[in-house]
């Protein structure tokens, strides 16, 4: 299934995308697409319902973040060896973890505000993993049983704040608008192999990133298992699994975003998103 949330910010309604690409309103069976719904029998029942049973939304308007009420965003740094190389860093021997604030979440096509004082605003296309069942000290073999589905994440970053201002990376990763997700939460039955997904990011029509999840240093199952050793992953939590090469910081010379630039991201099977940078 392809699940989404549509409507004004803070008042999104839950929906699904039918086989013809039309949005169907499922708010009569659930008020939202949040962790408590992803960890319930309701999601299983939706698999077996005919989408035609739900009303068509002729004009869904704005598409919001595909999951509501996210408790935490755990991100993985330098998880593609070629991205580590362009950053001048060695590929990690175990996952590098950092957090993004949940206040950074926006819809897949919402504008990205350039924060006051920003000078090195950058893009990062990433595979997002949404937890569907509580995970605590789970083994790698069982890890995907705790995954609800996948989505596109743009891990927008302010490099000067991330790398030049000392302390943890979270400072450069958490401003408002720094985490567009969606358009859809695609349930894992539609993505049988999360380690073979092509991904691209363009800026103003120019291809900047082109990669595939098969080149991850640490795969999805390993990451879910690994992270669950350090913190309990709750239903609705989001893991951003790292980015392939081609970020602005890695260009020669570096290229950073400015107001007016438009980013377009696409991952096979997960749809596409587009954001304009605004002052």
Coordinates of C-alpha atoms in Angstrom, one line a residue:
X1 CA 0.0 0.0 0.0
X2 CA 0.9 3.6 -0.5
X3 CA -0.3 5.6 2.4
X4 CA -0.2 9.4 2.7
X5 CA -1.5 12.4 4.7
X6 CA -3.1 15.3 2.9
X7 CA -4.4 18.7 3.9
X8 CA -3.2 21.9 5.7
X9 CA -0.3 21.6 8.1
X10 CA -1.4 20.3 11.4
X11 CA -4.8 19.2 10.0
X12 CA -3.8 16.4 7.7
X13 CA -6.1 13.6 6.9
X14 CA -5.1 10.0 6.2
X15 CA -5.4 8.5 2.7
X16 CA -4.1 5.8 0.4
X17 CA -3.2 5.7 -3.3
X18 CA -5.2 3.3 -5.3
X19 CA -4.0 1.3 -8.3
X20 CA -5.0 4.2 -10.7
X21 CA -3.0 6.7 -8.7
X22 CA -6.0 8.4 -7.1
X23 CA -6.1 9.4 -3.5
X24 CA -8.7 7.8 -1.3
X25 CA -9.7 9.2 2.0
X26 CA -9.5 6.6 4.8
X27 CA -10.4 8.9 7.7
X28 CA -13.5 7.0 8.5
X29 CA -11.4 4.1 9.7
X30 CA -8.5 6.0 11.3
X31 CA -8.0 9.6 12.4
X32 CA -4.3 9.7 11.3
X33 CA -1.3 7.6 10.2
X34 CA 0.7 7.6 13.4
X35 CA 2.7 5.0 15.3
X36 CA -0.3 3.7 17.2
X37 CA -2.1 2.9 13.9
X38 CA 1.0 1.3 12.3
X39 CA 1.3 -1.0 15.4
X40 CA -2.3 -2.2 15.2
X41 CA -4.6 -4.7 13.5
X42 CA -6.0 -1.8 11.5
X43 CA -3.1 -1.7 9.1
X44 CA -3.4 -5.4 8.5
X45 CA -7.1 -5.0 7.8
X46 CA -6.5 -2.2 5.3
X47 CA -4.4 -4.7 3.2
X48 CA -7.5 -6.7 2.6
X49 CA -10.0 -3.9 1.9
X50 CA -10.9 -2.9 -1.6
X51 CA -9.6 0.7 -2.1
X52 CA -12.8 1.5 -4.0
X53 CA -14.6 1.3 -0.6
X54 CA -13.1 4.6 0.3
X55 CA -14.1 8.0 -1.3
X56 CA -11.9 9.5 -4.0
X57 CA -10.3 12.9 -3.1
X58 CA -10.5 14.9 -6.3
X59 CA -8.2 17.6 -5.1
X60 CA -6.0 16.5 -2.1
X61 CA -4.1 19.8 -2.2
X62 CA -1.0 19.8 0.0
X63 CA 0.6 16.5 0.8
X64 CA 1.9 16.4 4.4
X65 CA 4.5 14.2 6.1
X66 CA 3.5 10.6 5.4
X67 CA 3.6 9.7 9.1
X68 CA 2.1 11.8 11.9
X69 CA 3.2 12.0 15.5
X70 CA 6.7 10.8 14.9
X71 CA 8.5 10.3 18.2
X72 CA 12.1 10.5 17.0
X73 CA 14.2 10.7 13.9
X74 CA 17.4 8.7 14.1
X75 CA 19.8 9.4 11.2
X76 CA 22.9 7.5 10.0
X77 CA 26.0 9.4 8.9
X78 CA 28.5 8.4 6.2
X79 CA 26.6 5.2 5.4
X80 CA 27.8 5.1 1.7
X81 CA 31.5 4.6 1.3
X82 CA 31.7 6.9 -1.7
X83 CA 29.9 9.7 0.2
X84 CA 32.4 9.3 3.1
X85 CA 35.2 9.6 0.5
X86 CA 33.8 12.8 -1.0
X87 CA 33.5 14.2 2.6
X88 CA 37.2 13.4 3.2
X89 CA 36.4 10.8 5.9
X90 CA 36.9 7.1 6.2
X91 CA 34.0 4.8 5.9
X92 CA 32.8 4.0 9.4
X93 CA 33.5 0.6 11.0
X94 CA 30.1 0.8 12.8
X95 CA 27.1 3.1 12.2
X96 CA 27.4 6.8 13.1
X97 CA 24.2 7.9 14.7
X98 CA 22.7 11.4 15.2
X99 CA 19.3 12.8 15.8
X100 CA 17.2 15.3 13.8
X101 CA 14.5 17.3 15.7
X102 CA 10.9 16.3 14.9
X103 CA 10.2 20.1 14.5
X104 CA 12.2 19.8 11.2
X105 CA 9.5 17.6 9.6
X106 CA 7.6 19.0 6.6
X107 CA 5.7 17.7 3.7
X108 CA 7.4 16.4 0.6
X109 CA 6.7 19.5 -1.5
X110 CA 6.7 22.1 1.2
X111 CA 9.2 25.0 0.8
X112 CA 12.5 24.7 2.7
X113 CA 13.2 27.9 4.6
X114 CA 16.8 29.0 4.6
X115 CA 17.6 29.8 8.2
X116 CA 18.9 33.2 9.3
X117 CA 22.7 33.0 9.2
X118 CA 22.8 30.0 7.0
X119 CA 25.8 30.0 4.5
X120 CA 26.2 26.3 3.5
X121 CA 22.8 24.8 3.0
X122 CA 23.0 21.3 1.5
X123 CA 20.8 18.5 0.2
X124 CA 20.9 14.7 1.0
X125 CA 18.5 12.1 -0.5
X126 CA 18.0 9.2 1.9
X127 CA 15.9 6.1 2.2
X128 CA 13.6 6.5 5.3
X129 CA 12.6 3.4 7.3
X130 CA 9.4 3.7 9.4
X131 CA 9.1 1.5 12.4
X132 CA 5.8 -0.4 12.8
X133 CA 6.5 -2.6 15.9
X134 CA 8.5 -1.8 19.0
X135 CA 12.1 -2.9 18.6
X136 CA 14.4 -3.4 21.5
X137 CA 17.6 -5.5 21.2
X138 CA 16.2 -7.2 18.1
X139 CA 18.4 -9.5 16.0
X140 CA 19.3 -8.7 12.5
X141 CA 17.3 -11.7 11.2
X142 CA 14.1 -10.4 12.8
X143 CA 14.7 -6.7 12.3
X144 CA 12.5 -6.2 9.2
X145 CA 9.6 -7.7 11.1
X146 CA 9.6 -4.4 13.0
X147 CA 9.5 -2.2 9.9
X148 CA 6.2 -0.8 8.6
X149 CA 7.4 0.7 5.4
X150 CA 9.7 3.1 3.6
X151 CA 9.7 6.7 2.4
X152 CA 11.9 9.4 0.8
X153 CA 13.8 11.7 3.2
X154 CA 15.7 14.8 2.3
X155 CA 18.2 15.2 5.1
X156 CA 18.7 19.0 4.6
X157 CA 21.8 20.2 6.3
X158 CA 23.5 23.4 7.2
X159 CA 27.2 22.4 6.9
X160 CA 28.7 25.4 8.7
X161 CA 26.5 24.7 11.7
X162 CA 27.1 20.9 11.4
X163 CA 30.9 20.9 11.1
X164 CA 32.3 24.4 11.9
X165 CA 30.4 25.2 15.1
X166 CA 31.6 22.4 17.2
X167 CA 29.6 19.8 19.2
X168 CA 27.2 17.3 17.7
X169 CA 25.8 17.2 14.1
X170 CA 22.3 17.8 15.4
X171 CA 22.8 21.6 15.2
X172 CA 23.2 21.5 11.5
X173 CA 20.4 19.0 10.9
X174 CA 17.4 20.3 12.9
X175 CA 16.2 23.6 11.7
X176 CA 12.5 24.0 10.6
X177 CA 12.0 22.4 7.2
X178 CA 15.2 20.3 7.3
X179 CA 13.3 17.0 7.0
X180 CA 10.9 16.7 4.1
X181 CA 9.4 13.2 4.0
X182 CA 7.0 11.4 1.7
X183 CA 5.0 11.7 -0.5
X184 CA 4.0 8.2 0.6
X185 CA 4.7 5.6 3.3
X186 CA 5.1 2.5 1.1
X187 CA 4.4 -0.6 3.1
X188 CA 7.2 -3.2 3.1
X189 CA 5.2 -5.7 1.1
X190 CA 5.7 -3.5 -2.0
X191 CA 9.5 -3.2 -1.3
X192 CA 10.7 -6.8 -1.1
X193 CA 14.4 -5.7 -1.2
X194 CA 15.2 -2.3 0.4
X195 CA 18.9 -2.9 -0.7
X196 CA 18.2 -2.4 -4.4
X197 CA 16.5 1.0 -4.8
X198 CA 17.8 3.5 -7.3
X199 CA 17.8 7.1 -6.0
X200 CA 18.4 10.5 -7.6
X201 CA 18.4 14.2 -6.6
X202 CA 18.4 17.1 -9.0
X203 CA 18.9 20.8 -8.2
X204 CA 17.4 23.2 -10.7
X205 CA 17.2 20.3 -13.2
X206 CA 20.8 19.3 -12.9
X207 CA 21.6 15.8 -11.6
X208 CA 23.6 16.1 -8.4
X209 CA 23.1 12.7 -6.7
X210 CA 22.6 9.3 -8.3
X211 CA 23.0 6.1 -6.3
X212 CA 21.5 2.9 -5.1
X213 CA 20.8 1.5 -1.7
X214 CA 22.8 -1.6 -2.5
X215 CA 26.0 0.5 -1.8
X216 CA 25.1 1.2 1.8
X217 CA 27.9 0.3 4.2
X218 CA 25.2 -1.0 6.7
X219 CA 21.9 -2.3 5.4
X220 CA 18.4 -1.6 6.7
X221 CA 18.1 -4.8 8.7
X222 CA 21.5 -4.3 10.4
X223 CA 20.7 -0.7 11.2
X224 CA 17.3 -1.5 12.8
X225 CA 19.0 -4.2 14.9
X226 CA 22.0 -2.0 15.8
X227 CA 20.0 1.1 16.8
X228 CA 17.6 -1.0 18.9
X229 CA 20.6 -1.9 21.1
X230 CA 21.0 1.7 22.1
X231 CA 17.4 2.9 22.3
X232 CA 13.9 1.4 22.0
X233 CA 12.5 2.1 18.5
X234 CA 8.8 2.8 18.8
X235 CA 6.1 2.5 16.1
X236 CA 6.2 5.6 13.9
X237 CA 9.9 6.4 14.6
X238 CA 11.8 7.2 11.5
X239 CA 15.4 6.1 10.5
X240 CA 17.2 8.1 7.8
X241 CA 19.7 5.7 6.5
X242 CA 22.4 7.9 4.9
X243 CA 23.0 9.4 1.5
X244 CA 25.0 8.5 -1.7
X245 CA 27.7 10.8 -3.1
X246 CA 26.9 14.1 -4.8
X247 CA 26.0 16.4 -1.9
X248 CA 26.8 20.1 -2.3
X249 CA 29.7 19.9 0.1
X250 CA 31.3 17.2 -2.0
X251 CA 31.3 19.2 -5.3
X252 CA 34.5 20.7 -6.5
X253 CA 34.2 23.6 -5.7
X254 CA 31.4 23.1 -3.1
X255 CA 28.0 24.2 -4.3
X256 CA 25.3 25.2 -1.7
X257 CA 21.6 26.0 -1.9
X258 CA 20.2 29.5 -2.2
X259 CA 16.7 30.9 -2.2
X260 CA 14.9 30.0 -5.4
X261 CA 16.7 26.7 -5.9
X262 CA 14.5 23.7 -6.5
X263 CA 15.4 20.2 -5.3
X264 CA 13.7 17.1 -6.8
X265 CA 14.2 13.7 -5.2
X266 CA 13.1 10.3 -6.4
X267 CA 13.6 6.7 -5.1
X268 CA 12.3 3.7 -7.1
X269 CA 8.9 2.6 -5.8
X270 CA 8.7 5.4 -3.3
X271 CA 7.6 8.3 -5.6
X272 CA 9.2 11.8 -5.8
X273 CA 9.3 15.0 -3.9
X274 CA 10.2 18.6 -4.7
X275 CA 11.1 21.6 -2.6
X276 CA 12.0 25.2 -3.3
X277 CA 14.4 27.0 -1.0
X278 CA 12.9 30.2 0.3
X279 CA 14.3 33.1 2.4

